Amino acid sequence: MKIPFYKPSLGKEEYREVKKVLDSGWLTLGEKTIEFENLFKKYVNADDAVAVSSCTAGLHICLRLINLKPGDEVIVPANTFTATAEVVKYFNAVPVIVDIDYKTGNILPEAIERNITSRTKAIIPVHFAGLPADIDKIKKLAGSKIKIIEDSAHALPAFYKNKKIGEISEFTCFSFYATKPVTTGDGGMITFKGRNYKKNSKLARLLRLHGISSYAWKRYKEKNLWFYKVLTWGYKYNITDIQSAIGIVQLKKADKLWEKRRKIAYYYNLLLKSASDLVDIPCEPENMVSSWHLCVIKLNLKKLKISREEVIYRLSKKDIMCGVHFIPLYRHPFYKKEYKYKIKDFKNSEKFYKSAISLPLYPDMKKKEVEYVVENLLEILKKNIR
Ligand SMILES: *Cc1c(COP(=O)(O)O)cnc(C)c1O
């Protein structure tokens, strides 16, 4: 049996909708994108949604909206993809990388508190693996001056205290990268909430397409007008109607895909329970519902003679492909050199990183495949008990 780490779930419907766009003669940002945005806004109960070329682009635009300046500080978790921190560098501001909660893999509120200074301009919590970060605690720490931008690349859909991720903070960014819960190949969405949403989403729409006042598709459609104004300096961060057509179909299936991932994750947890002395299964605290983008287990290394690397290698020999999420930011050469973080500040993150394995998880994964993964994993572990 060959088990890939991930497989996107695409059906006939996606092909049909892409063909329609190709046949229409209008391929880039246009009516399909407006439809996608409206659908997305409703799905997460946001006040507005602006589609962009990636989650990274979305985060960049949000930092521009909060007027981030050189020397400002933005607090980000250690356990994330480089995009979360990289966007801060775009402004020559400082990404302040902080420790995580070992249990959830999410940013640790106490670590945020320790790192808030007079220069802290924003916090970018990540909903790791699809499990919401503790937004209420983070909000309390942020007070009225520090902005919160949620990196929700993993969390579509996810719930925090009965609210959907996307309807809580002023800014939330989603990813439609190939391996994310809803995909358009590449793509992203910013959702807006609260009293400034109109101003923010209007400016985000300007920024995603060169700061241009009216879109080409509108001019083309309505009166074939050639005139436009550049109102500010923006970016080439628009999504295309080809991507949006896929996104619309995917979003309509999002709940079904989620249900399937959830069942697989629960099945993993059930099968792994018997070995709870050797592996920690992911938790879903009360008041939180995960999107189950990833199923991250942690090895109890004290009981094992074998490293995490070796376990992953031996699983790959059995055609089972696993991942590691994430290599902590402070371990990467760039961040180490540029910002001089001290490893001793990341006790939980280090422990998490050394023991974590992301198991294969995709909506169309069969029960038998889950069983095959668990059987092989447990065999490897049980042969190597200390
Ligand atoms: C994938 C990912 C991103 C970046 O998303 P893109 O759409 O590829 O830009 C950002 N943050 C996290 C946590 C991610 O996993």
Tab-separated table of C-alpha atoms and ligand atoms in Angstrom:
chain	number	residue	atom	x	y	z
A	1	MET	CA	0.000	0.000	0.000
A	2	LYS	CA	1.322	3.468	-0.925
A	3	ILE	CA	0.163	6.295	1.318
A	4	PRO	CA	0.949	9.848	0.196
A	5	PHE	CA	1.100	12.598	2.787
A	6	TYR	CA	-1.668	14.514	1.040
A	7	LYS	CA	-3.994	14.307	-1.942
A	8	PRO	CA	-6.357	17.114	-2.938
A	9	SER	CA	-10.028	16.209	-3.458
A	10	LEU	CA	-10.989	17.403	-6.904
A	11	GLY	CA	-14.056	16.280	-8.851
A	12	LYS	CA	-15.680	16.758	-12.258
A	13	GLU	CA	-17.309	19.907	-10.997
A	14	GLU	CA	-13.981	21.776	-10.680
A	15	TYR	CA	-13.055	20.872	-14.281
A	16	ARG	CA	-16.467	21.985	-15.536
A	17	GLU	CA	-16.294	25.341	-13.784
A	18	VAL	CA	-12.739	26.035	-14.973
A	19	LYS	CA	-13.794	25.264	-18.536
A	20	LYS	CA	-16.652	27.746	-18.242
A	21	VAL	CA	-14.224	30.466	-17.244
A	22	LEU	CA	-11.822	29.570	-20.060
A	23	ASP	CA	-14.705	29.644	-22.562
A	24	SER	CA	-15.961	32.988	-21.235
A	25	GLY	CA	-12.904	34.882	-22.483
A	26	TRP	CA	-12.291	36.605	-19.103
A	27	LEU	CA	-9.599	34.765	-17.172
A	28	THR	CA	-8.304	37.100	-14.475
A	29	LEU	CA	-9.979	38.937	-11.571
A	30	GLY	CA	-13.647	39.375	-12.441
A	31	GLU	CA	-17.166	38.247	-11.648
A	32	LYS	CA	-16.197	34.733	-10.519
A	33	THR	CA	-13.940	36.265	-7.908
A	34	ILE	CA	-16.723	38.527	-6.628
A	35	GLU	CA	-18.931	35.435	-6.349
A	36	PHE	CA	-16.178	33.564	-4.486
A	37	GLU	CA	-15.710	36.457	-2.059
A	38	ASN	CA	-19.424	36.693	-1.316
A	39	LEU	CA	-19.704	32.979	-0.740
A	40	PHE	CA	-16.640	32.970	1.506
A	41	LYS	CA	-17.848	35.929	3.544
A	42	LYS	CA	-21.093	34.098	4.271
A	43	TYR	CA	-19.320	30.821	5.040
A	44	VAL	CA	-17.237	32.308	7.860
A	45	ASN	CA	-19.762	35.009	8.918
A	46	ALA	CA	-17.335	37.840	8.164
A	47	ASP	CA	-18.319	41.402	7.276
A	48	ASP	CA	-16.305	41.326	4.051
A	49	ALA	CA	-13.835	39.117	2.209
A	50	VAL	CA	-11.129	40.056	-0.294
A	51	ALA	CA	-9.530	37.344	-2.442
A	52	VAL	CA	-5.778	37.544	-3.016
A	53	SER	CA	-3.023	35.495	-4.642
A	54	SER	CA	-1.933	33.778	-1.393
A	55	CYS	CA	-2.245	33.860	2.372
A	56	THR	CA	1.208	35.448	2.416
A	57	ALA	CA	-0.087	38.272	0.207
A	58	GLY	CA	-3.079	38.625	2.546
A	59	LEU	CA	-0.853	38.955	5.618
A	60	HIS	CA	1.302	41.508	3.789
A	61	ILE	CA	-1.737	43.601	2.901
A	62	CYS	CA	-3.053	43.439	6.496
A	63	LEU	CA	0.266	44.708	7.854
A	64	ARG	CA	0.070	47.571	5.374
A	65	LEU	CA	-3.486	48.306	6.567
A	66	ILE	CA	-2.294	48.633	10.175
A	67	ASN	CA	0.488	50.927	8.975
A	68	LEU	CA	3.425	48.816	10.163
A	69	LYS	CA	6.657	50.829	10.260
A	70	PRO	CA	10.372	49.982	10.299
A	71	GLY	CA	11.455	49.004	13.825
A	72	ASP	CA	7.944	48.034	14.936
A	73	GLU	CA	7.581	44.594	16.489
A	74	VAL	CA	5.141	41.853	15.548
A	75	ILE	CA	4.751	38.798	17.780
A	76	VAL	CA	4.546	35.439	15.967
A	77	PRO	CA	4.685	31.821	17.176
A	78	ALA	CA	7.826	29.725	16.680
A	79	ASN	CA	5.798	26.851	15.288
A	80	THR	CA	4.766	28.198	11.897
A	81	PHE	CA	5.712	28.520	8.256
A	82	THR	CA	8.151	31.268	7.350
A	83	ALA	CA	5.378	33.282	5.640
A	84	THR	CA	3.956	34.362	9.025
A	85	ALA	CA	7.202	36.120	9.966
A	86	GLU	CA	8.601	36.938	6.540
A	87	VAL	CA	5.865	39.490	5.842
A	88	VAL	CA	7.047	41.466	8.885
A	89	LYS	CA	10.521	41.716	7.353
A	90	TYR	CA	8.974	43.246	4.204
A	91	PHE	CA	8.525	46.413	6.309
A	92	ASN	CA	11.903	46.150	8.031
A	93	ALA	CA	9.908	45.587	11.166
A	94	VAL	CA	10.940	42.869	13.646
A	95	PRO	CA	9.264	39.472	13.929
A	96	VAL	CA	9.375	38.609	17.632
A	97	ILE	CA	9.263	34.830	17.671
A	98	VAL	CA	7.777	33.374	20.868
A	99	ASP	CA	7.307	29.943	22.456
A	100	ILE	CA	4.303	27.688	22.053
A	101	ASP	CA	2.075	25.471	24.163
A	102	TYR	CA	3.482	21.938	23.981
A	103	LYS	CA	0.030	20.367	24.059
A	104	THR	CA	-1.590	22.305	21.218
A	105	GLY	CA	1.370	23.581	19.208
A	106	ASN	CA	-0.227	27.042	19.346
A	107	ILE	CA	1.266	30.331	20.500
A	108	LEU	CA	1.579	30.503	24.311
A	109	PRO	CA	-0.240	33.507	25.837
A	110	GLU	CA	2.353	33.732	28.652
A	111	ALA	CA	5.099	33.975	26.039
A	112	ILE	CA	3.226	36.791	24.307
A	113	GLU	CA	2.942	38.612	27.629
A	114	ARG	CA	6.705	38.294	28.264
A	115	ASN	CA	7.488	39.757	24.849
A	116	ILE	CA	5.150	42.737	24.618
A	117	THR	CA	7.081	46.035	24.510
A	118	SER	CA	6.239	49.632	23.677
A	119	ARG	CA	7.093	48.825	20.046
A	120	THR	CA	4.699	45.880	19.706
A	121	LYS	CA	2.341	46.750	16.885
A	122	ALA	CA	0.622	43.424	16.205
A	123	ILE	CA	0.281	39.751	17.083
A	124	ILE	CA	-0.143	37.109	14.375
A	125	PRO	CA	-1.483	33.947	16.035
A	126	VAL	CA	-1.561	30.792	13.903
A	127	HIS	CA	-4.309	28.201	14.315
A	128	PHE	CA	-1.882	25.328	14.164
A	129	ALA	CA	-3.104	22.195	12.349
A	130	GLY	CA	-6.554	23.818	12.371
A	131	LEU	CA	-6.931	24.080	16.145
A	132	PRO	CA	-7.784	27.664	17.161
A	133	ALA	CA	-5.255	29.614	19.208
A	134	ASP	CA	-6.635	31.028	22.471
A	135	ILE	CA	-7.997	34.213	20.911
A	136	ASP	CA	-9.726	35.554	24.035
A	137	LYS	CA	-6.521	35.444	26.064
A	138	ILE	CA	-4.573	36.971	23.171
A	139	LYS	CA	-7.156	39.743	22.799
A	140	LYS	CA	-6.876	40.572	26.481
A	141	LEU	CA	-3.086	40.836	26.226
A	142	ALA	CA	-3.319	42.931	23.061
A	143	GLY	CA	-5.599	45.521	24.643
A	144	SER	CA	-6.752	48.354	22.410
A	145	LYS	CA	-3.401	49.356	20.882
A	146	ILE	CA	-2.005	46.074	19.558
A	147	LYS	CA	-3.657	44.651	16.430
A	148	ILE	CA	-4.448	40.981	15.907
A	149	ILE	CA	-4.122	39.406	12.469
A	150	GLU	CA	-5.077	35.728	12.493
A	151	ASP	CA	-3.029	33.417	10.291
A	152	SER	CA	-5.779	30.968	9.476
A	153	ALA	CA	-3.983	29.105	6.693
A	154	HIS	CA	-4.991	25.813	8.398
A	155	ALA	CA	-8.352	26.606	9.906
A	156	LEU	CA	-11.150	26.345	7.359
A	157	PRO	CA	-13.461	25.659	9.030
A	158	ALA	CA	-12.673	25.852	12.728
A	159	PHE	CA	-14.570	27.133	15.737
A	160	TYR	CA	-13.559	29.002	18.862
A	161	LYS	CA	-16.281	29.215	21.536
A	162	ASN	CA	-18.996	28.631	18.917
A	163	LYS	CA	-17.644	31.300	16.621
A	164	LYS	CA	-16.176	30.478	13.270
A	165	ILE	CA	-12.583	31.455	12.579
A	166	GLY	CA	-13.011	34.446	10.279
A	167	GLU	CA	-15.709	36.182	12.292
A	168	ILE	CA	-13.677	36.985	15.396
A	169	SER	CA	-10.784	39.352	14.687
A	170	GLU	CA	-10.559	42.494	12.604
A	171	PHE	CA	-8.287	40.641	10.135
A	172	THR	CA	-8.060	36.934	9.276
A	173	CYS	CA	-6.046	35.425	6.415
A	174	PHE	CA	-6.761	32.078	4.750
A	175	SER	CA	-4.685	30.016	2.303
A	176	PHE	CA	-5.829	28.032	-0.726
A	177	TYR	CA	-2.394	26.538	-1.375
A	178	ALA	CA	-2.438	23.039	-2.875
A	179	THR	CA	-2.340	21.169	0.444
A	180	LYS	CA	-4.703	23.380	2.441
A	181	PRO	CA	-8.276	22.371	3.420
A	182	VAL	CA	-9.805	24.287	0.493
A	183	THR	CA	-7.543	24.745	-2.504
A	184	THR	CA	-7.374	26.766	-5.698
A	185	GLY	CA	-3.795	25.600	-6.446
A	186	ASP	CA	-2.578	28.831	-4.938
A	187	GLY	CA	-4.671	31.631	-3.516
A	188	GLY	CA	-5.812	33.334	-0.365
A	189	MET	CA	-8.583	35.312	1.310
A	190	ILE	CA	-8.611	38.146	3.826
A	191	THR	CA	-11.748	38.442	5.932
A	192	PHE	CA	-12.718	41.581	7.789
A	193	LYS	CA	-14.821	42.064	10.882
A	194	GLY	CA	-15.864	44.986	13.044
A	195	ARG	CA	-16.496	48.678	12.739
A	196	ASN	CA	-13.600	49.447	10.363
A	197	TYR	CA	-14.377	46.670	7.918
A	198	LYS	CA	-15.579	48.907	5.071
A	199	LYS	CA	-12.530	51.131	5.123
A	200	ASN	CA	-10.174	48.175	5.464
A	201	SER	CA	-11.673	46.009	2.742
A	202	LYS	CA	-11.855	48.948	0.358
A	203	LEU	CA	-8.168	49.668	0.815
A	204	ALA	CA	-7.308	45.950	0.580
A	205	ARG	CA	-9.077	45.830	-2.808
A	206	LEU	CA	-6.974	48.763	-3.968
A	207	LEU	CA	-3.725	47.273	-2.679
A	208	ARG	CA	-4.184	43.848	-4.235
A	209	LEU	CA	-4.184	45.330	-7.739
A	210	HIS	CA	-1.616	48.118	-8.090
A	211	GLY	CA	-3.680	50.706	-6.179
A	212	ILE	CA	-5.962	51.062	-9.187
A	213	SER	CA	-9.369	52.632	-8.629
A	214	SER	CA	-11.608	50.560	-10.893
A	215	TYR	CA	-11.023	47.076	-12.138
A	216	ALA	CA	-10.349	46.262	-15.773
A	217	TRP	CA	-13.181	43.740	-15.886
A	218	LYS	CA	-15.691	46.378	-14.824
A	219	ARG	CA	-14.460	48.861	-17.391
A	220	TYR	CA	-14.423	46.169	-20.021
A	221	LYS	CA	-17.850	44.853	-19.142
A	222	GLU	CA	-19.717	48.050	-18.566
A	223	LYS	CA	-18.653	50.639	-21.114
A	224	ASN	CA	-15.315	49.559	-22.470
A	225	LEU	CA	-13.790	52.556	-20.746
A	226	TRP	CA	-10.024	52.958	-20.902
A	227	PHE	CA	-9.641	55.392	-18.010
A	228	TYR	CA	-8.373	54.473	-14.535
A	229	LYS	CA	-6.581	56.130	-11.641
A	230	VAL	CA	-3.670	54.915	-9.533
A	231	LEU	CA	-4.639	56.025	-6.017
A	232	THR	CA	-1.756	54.473	-4.096
A	233	TRP	CA	1.174	52.121	-4.578
A	234	GLY	CA	-0.085	48.592	-4.416
A	235	TYR	CA	0.856	45.058	-5.354
A	236	LYS	CA	0.139	42.446	-7.984
A	237	TYR	CA	-1.697	40.235	-5.501
A	238	ASN	CA	-4.982	39.501	-7.249
A	239	ILE	CA	-6.495	36.045	-7.597
A	240	THR	CA	-7.780	34.989	-11.045
A	241	ASP	CA	-11.266	33.891	-12.086
A	242	ILE	CA	-9.793	30.492	-13.014
A	243	GLN	CA	-8.726	30.010	-9.398
A	244	SER	CA	-11.954	31.480	-8.025
A	245	ALA	CA	-14.010	29.033	-10.108
A	246	ILE	CA	-12.186	26.150	-8.399
A	247	GLY	CA	-12.534	27.900	-5.047
A	248	ILE	CA	-16.311	28.220	-5.358
A	249	VAL	CA	-16.714	24.486	-5.966
A	250	GLN	CA	-14.260	23.638	-3.186
A	251	LEU	CA	-15.930	25.974	-0.708
A	252	LYS	CA	-19.322	24.379	-1.379
A	253	LYS	CA	-17.728	21.048	-0.445
A	254	ALA	CA	-15.770	22.433	2.502
A	255	ASP	CA	-18.074	20.975	5.162
A	256	LYS	CA	-18.078	17.543	3.547
A	257	LEU	CA	-14.284	17.542	3.197
A	258	TRP	CA	-14.003	18.640	6.817
A	259	GLU	CA	-16.329	15.865	7.997
A	260	LYS	CA	-14.171	13.317	6.174
A	261	ARG	CA	-10.919	14.661	7.638
A	262	ARG	CA	-12.476	14.731	11.076
A	263	LYS	CA	-13.534	11.101	10.863
A	264	ILE	CA	-10.045	10.062	9.780
A	265	ALA	CA	-8.402	12.058	12.571
A	266	TYR	CA	-10.747	10.562	15.184
A	267	TYR	CA	-10.035	7.103	13.807
A	268	TYR	CA	-6.291	7.723	14.127
A	269	ASN	CA	-6.844	8.863	17.699
A	270	LEU	CA	-8.932	5.820	18.501
A	271	LEU	CA	-6.386	3.377	17.077
A	272	LEU	CA	-3.485	5.120	18.810
A	273	LYS	CA	-5.129	5.244	22.223
A	274	SER	CA	-3.818	1.790	23.128
A	275	ALA	CA	-0.257	3.140	22.830
A	276	SER	CA	-0.774	6.327	24.807
A	277	ASP	CA	2.462	5.652	26.718
A	278	LEU	CA	4.399	5.930	23.446
A	279	VAL	CA	2.498	8.569	21.466
A	280	ASP	CA	0.571	11.704	22.365
A	281	ILE	CA	-2.489	12.129	20.187
A	282	PRO	CA	-3.641	15.633	19.226
A	283	CYS	CA	-6.055	17.294	21.612
A	284	GLU	CA	-9.176	19.316	20.923
A	285	PRO	CA	-9.802	21.373	24.091
A	286	GLU	CA	-13.298	22.223	25.211
A	287	ASN	CA	-14.745	25.249	23.371
A	288	MET	CA	-12.599	24.565	20.314
A	289	VAL	CA	-13.279	22.631	17.149
A	290	SER	CA	-10.406	21.870	14.787
A	291	SER	CA	-10.479	21.832	11.011
A	292	TRP	CA	-8.146	18.821	11.228
A	293	HIS	CA	-5.920	20.150	8.498
A	294	LEU	CA	-3.132	18.052	10.021
A	295	CYS	CA	-2.973	15.138	12.429
A	296	VAL	CA	0.169	15.792	14.484
A	297	ILE	CA	1.231	13.154	16.983
A	298	LYS	CA	4.147	13.426	19.398
A	299	LEU	CA	6.466	10.578	20.300
A	300	ASN	CA	7.301	9.929	23.923
A	301	LEU	CA	11.040	9.964	23.265
A	302	LYS	CA	11.930	9.121	26.864
A	303	LYS	CA	10.471	5.664	26.322
A	304	LEU	CA	12.046	5.085	22.910
A	305	LYS	CA	15.499	4.149	21.656
A	306	ILE	CA	14.772	5.704	18.294
A	307	SER	CA	14.608	9.301	17.098
A	308	ARG	CA	11.681	11.005	15.360
A	309	GLU	CA	13.790	11.215	12.164
A	310	GLU	CA	14.373	7.477	12.240
A	311	VAL	CA	10.654	6.745	12.736
A	312	ILE	CA	9.762	8.905	9.723
A	313	TYR	CA	12.478	7.225	7.670
A	314	ARG	CA	11.270	3.731	8.547
A	315	LEU	CA	7.678	4.670	7.741
A	316	SER	CA	8.811	5.940	4.348
A	317	LYS	CA	10.396	2.510	3.745
A	318	LYS	CA	6.852	1.174	4.108
A	319	ASP	CA	5.596	3.736	1.556
A	320	ILE	CA	4.013	5.888	4.229
A	321	MET	CA	4.819	9.562	3.750
A	322	CYS	CA	4.824	11.793	6.822
A	323	GLY	CA	5.674	15.429	7.426
A	324	VAL	CA	6.963	17.666	10.199
A	325	HIS	CA	5.120	20.869	11.032
A	326	PHE	CA	7.047	22.980	11.497
A	327	ILE	CA	10.788	23.409	11.706
A	328	PRO	CA	10.667	26.247	14.284
A	329	LEU	CA	11.453	29.641	12.790
A	330	TYR	CA	14.390	30.343	15.139
A	331	ARG	CA	16.165	27.213	13.847
A	332	HIS	CA	16.340	28.482	10.258
A	333	PRO	CA	19.641	30.099	9.215
A	334	PHE	CA	18.011	33.353	8.117
A	335	TYR	CA	16.149	34.057	11.368
A	336	LYS	CA	19.084	32.892	13.486
A	337	LYS	CA	21.502	35.232	11.766
A	338	GLU	CA	19.222	38.218	11.379
A	339	TYR	CA	17.577	38.314	14.830
A	340	LYS	CA	19.777	36.265	17.195
A	341	TYR	CA	17.141	34.306	19.088
A	342	LYS	CA	18.185	32.177	22.075
A	343	ILE	CA	17.149	28.529	21.932
A	344	LYS	CA	16.637	28.509	25.709
A	345	ASP	CA	13.604	30.780	25.224
A	346	PHE	CA	11.828	28.017	23.326
A	347	LYS	CA	11.619	25.076	25.726
A	348	ASN	CA	8.180	23.881	24.640
A	349	SER	CA	8.783	24.476	20.982
A	350	GLU	CA	12.029	22.466	21.082
A	351	LYS	CA	10.317	19.540	22.796
A	352	PHE	CA	7.437	19.737	20.328
A	353	TYR	CA	9.699	19.904	17.289
A	354	LYS	CA	11.843	16.936	18.309
A	355	SER	CA	8.879	14.632	18.840
A	356	ALA	CA	6.238	15.719	16.313
A	357	ILE	CA	5.145	13.772	13.256
A	358	SER	CA	2.338	14.819	10.884
A	359	LEU	CA	0.587	11.652	9.762
A	360	PRO	CA	-0.919	11.309	6.275
A	361	LEU	CA	-4.380	12.880	6.228
A	362	TYR	CA	-6.583	13.721	3.271
A	363	PRO	CA	-10.346	13.595	2.778
A	364	ASP	CA	-10.384	10.535	0.525
A	365	MET	CA	-8.140	8.467	2.783
A	366	LYS	CA	-9.605	4.989	3.379
A	367	LYS	CA	-10.058	3.336	6.777
A	368	LYS	CA	-7.726	0.579	5.637
A	369	GLU	CA	-5.032	3.113	4.863
A	370	VAL	CA	-5.332	4.632	8.335
A	371	GLU	CA	-5.025	1.150	9.835
A	372	TYR	CA	-1.952	0.449	7.703
A	373	VAL	CA	-0.259	3.625	8.946
A	374	VAL	CA	-1.027	2.885	12.588
A	375	GLU	CA	0.008	-0.781	12.390
A	376	ASN	CA	3.363	0.134	10.912
A	377	LEU	CA	3.935	3.026	13.278
A	378	LEU	CA	3.182	0.931	16.352
A	379	GLU	CA	5.333	-1.912	15.108
A	380	ILE	CA	8.304	0.422	14.712
A	381	LEU	CA	7.741	1.980	18.133
A	382	LYS	CA	7.173	-1.268	20.024
A	383	LYS	CA	10.344	-2.782	18.614
A	384	ASN	CA	12.259	0.186	19.971
A	385	ILE	CA	11.104	0.606	23.520
A	386	ARG	CA	13.930	1.583	25.801
B	1	LIG	C1	0.626	27.635	4.100
B	1	LIG	C2	0.832	28.586	5.188
B	1	LIG	C3	0.955	29.970	4.949
B	1	LIG	C4	1.126	30.542	3.569
B	1	LIG	O1	0.051	30.341	2.735
B	1	LIG	P1	0.231	30.712	1.182
B	1	LIG	O2	-1.183	30.729	0.677
B	1	LIG	O3	1.043	29.633	0.568
B	1	LIG	O4	0.869	32.027	1.107
B	1	LIG	C5	0.986	30.833	6.024
B	1	LIG	N1	0.941	30.379	7.280
B	1	LIG	C6	0.849	29.059	7.558
B	1	LIG	C7	0.768	28.628	8.980
B	1	LIG	C8	0.815	28.125	6.518
B	1	LIG	O5	0.764	26.815	6.803
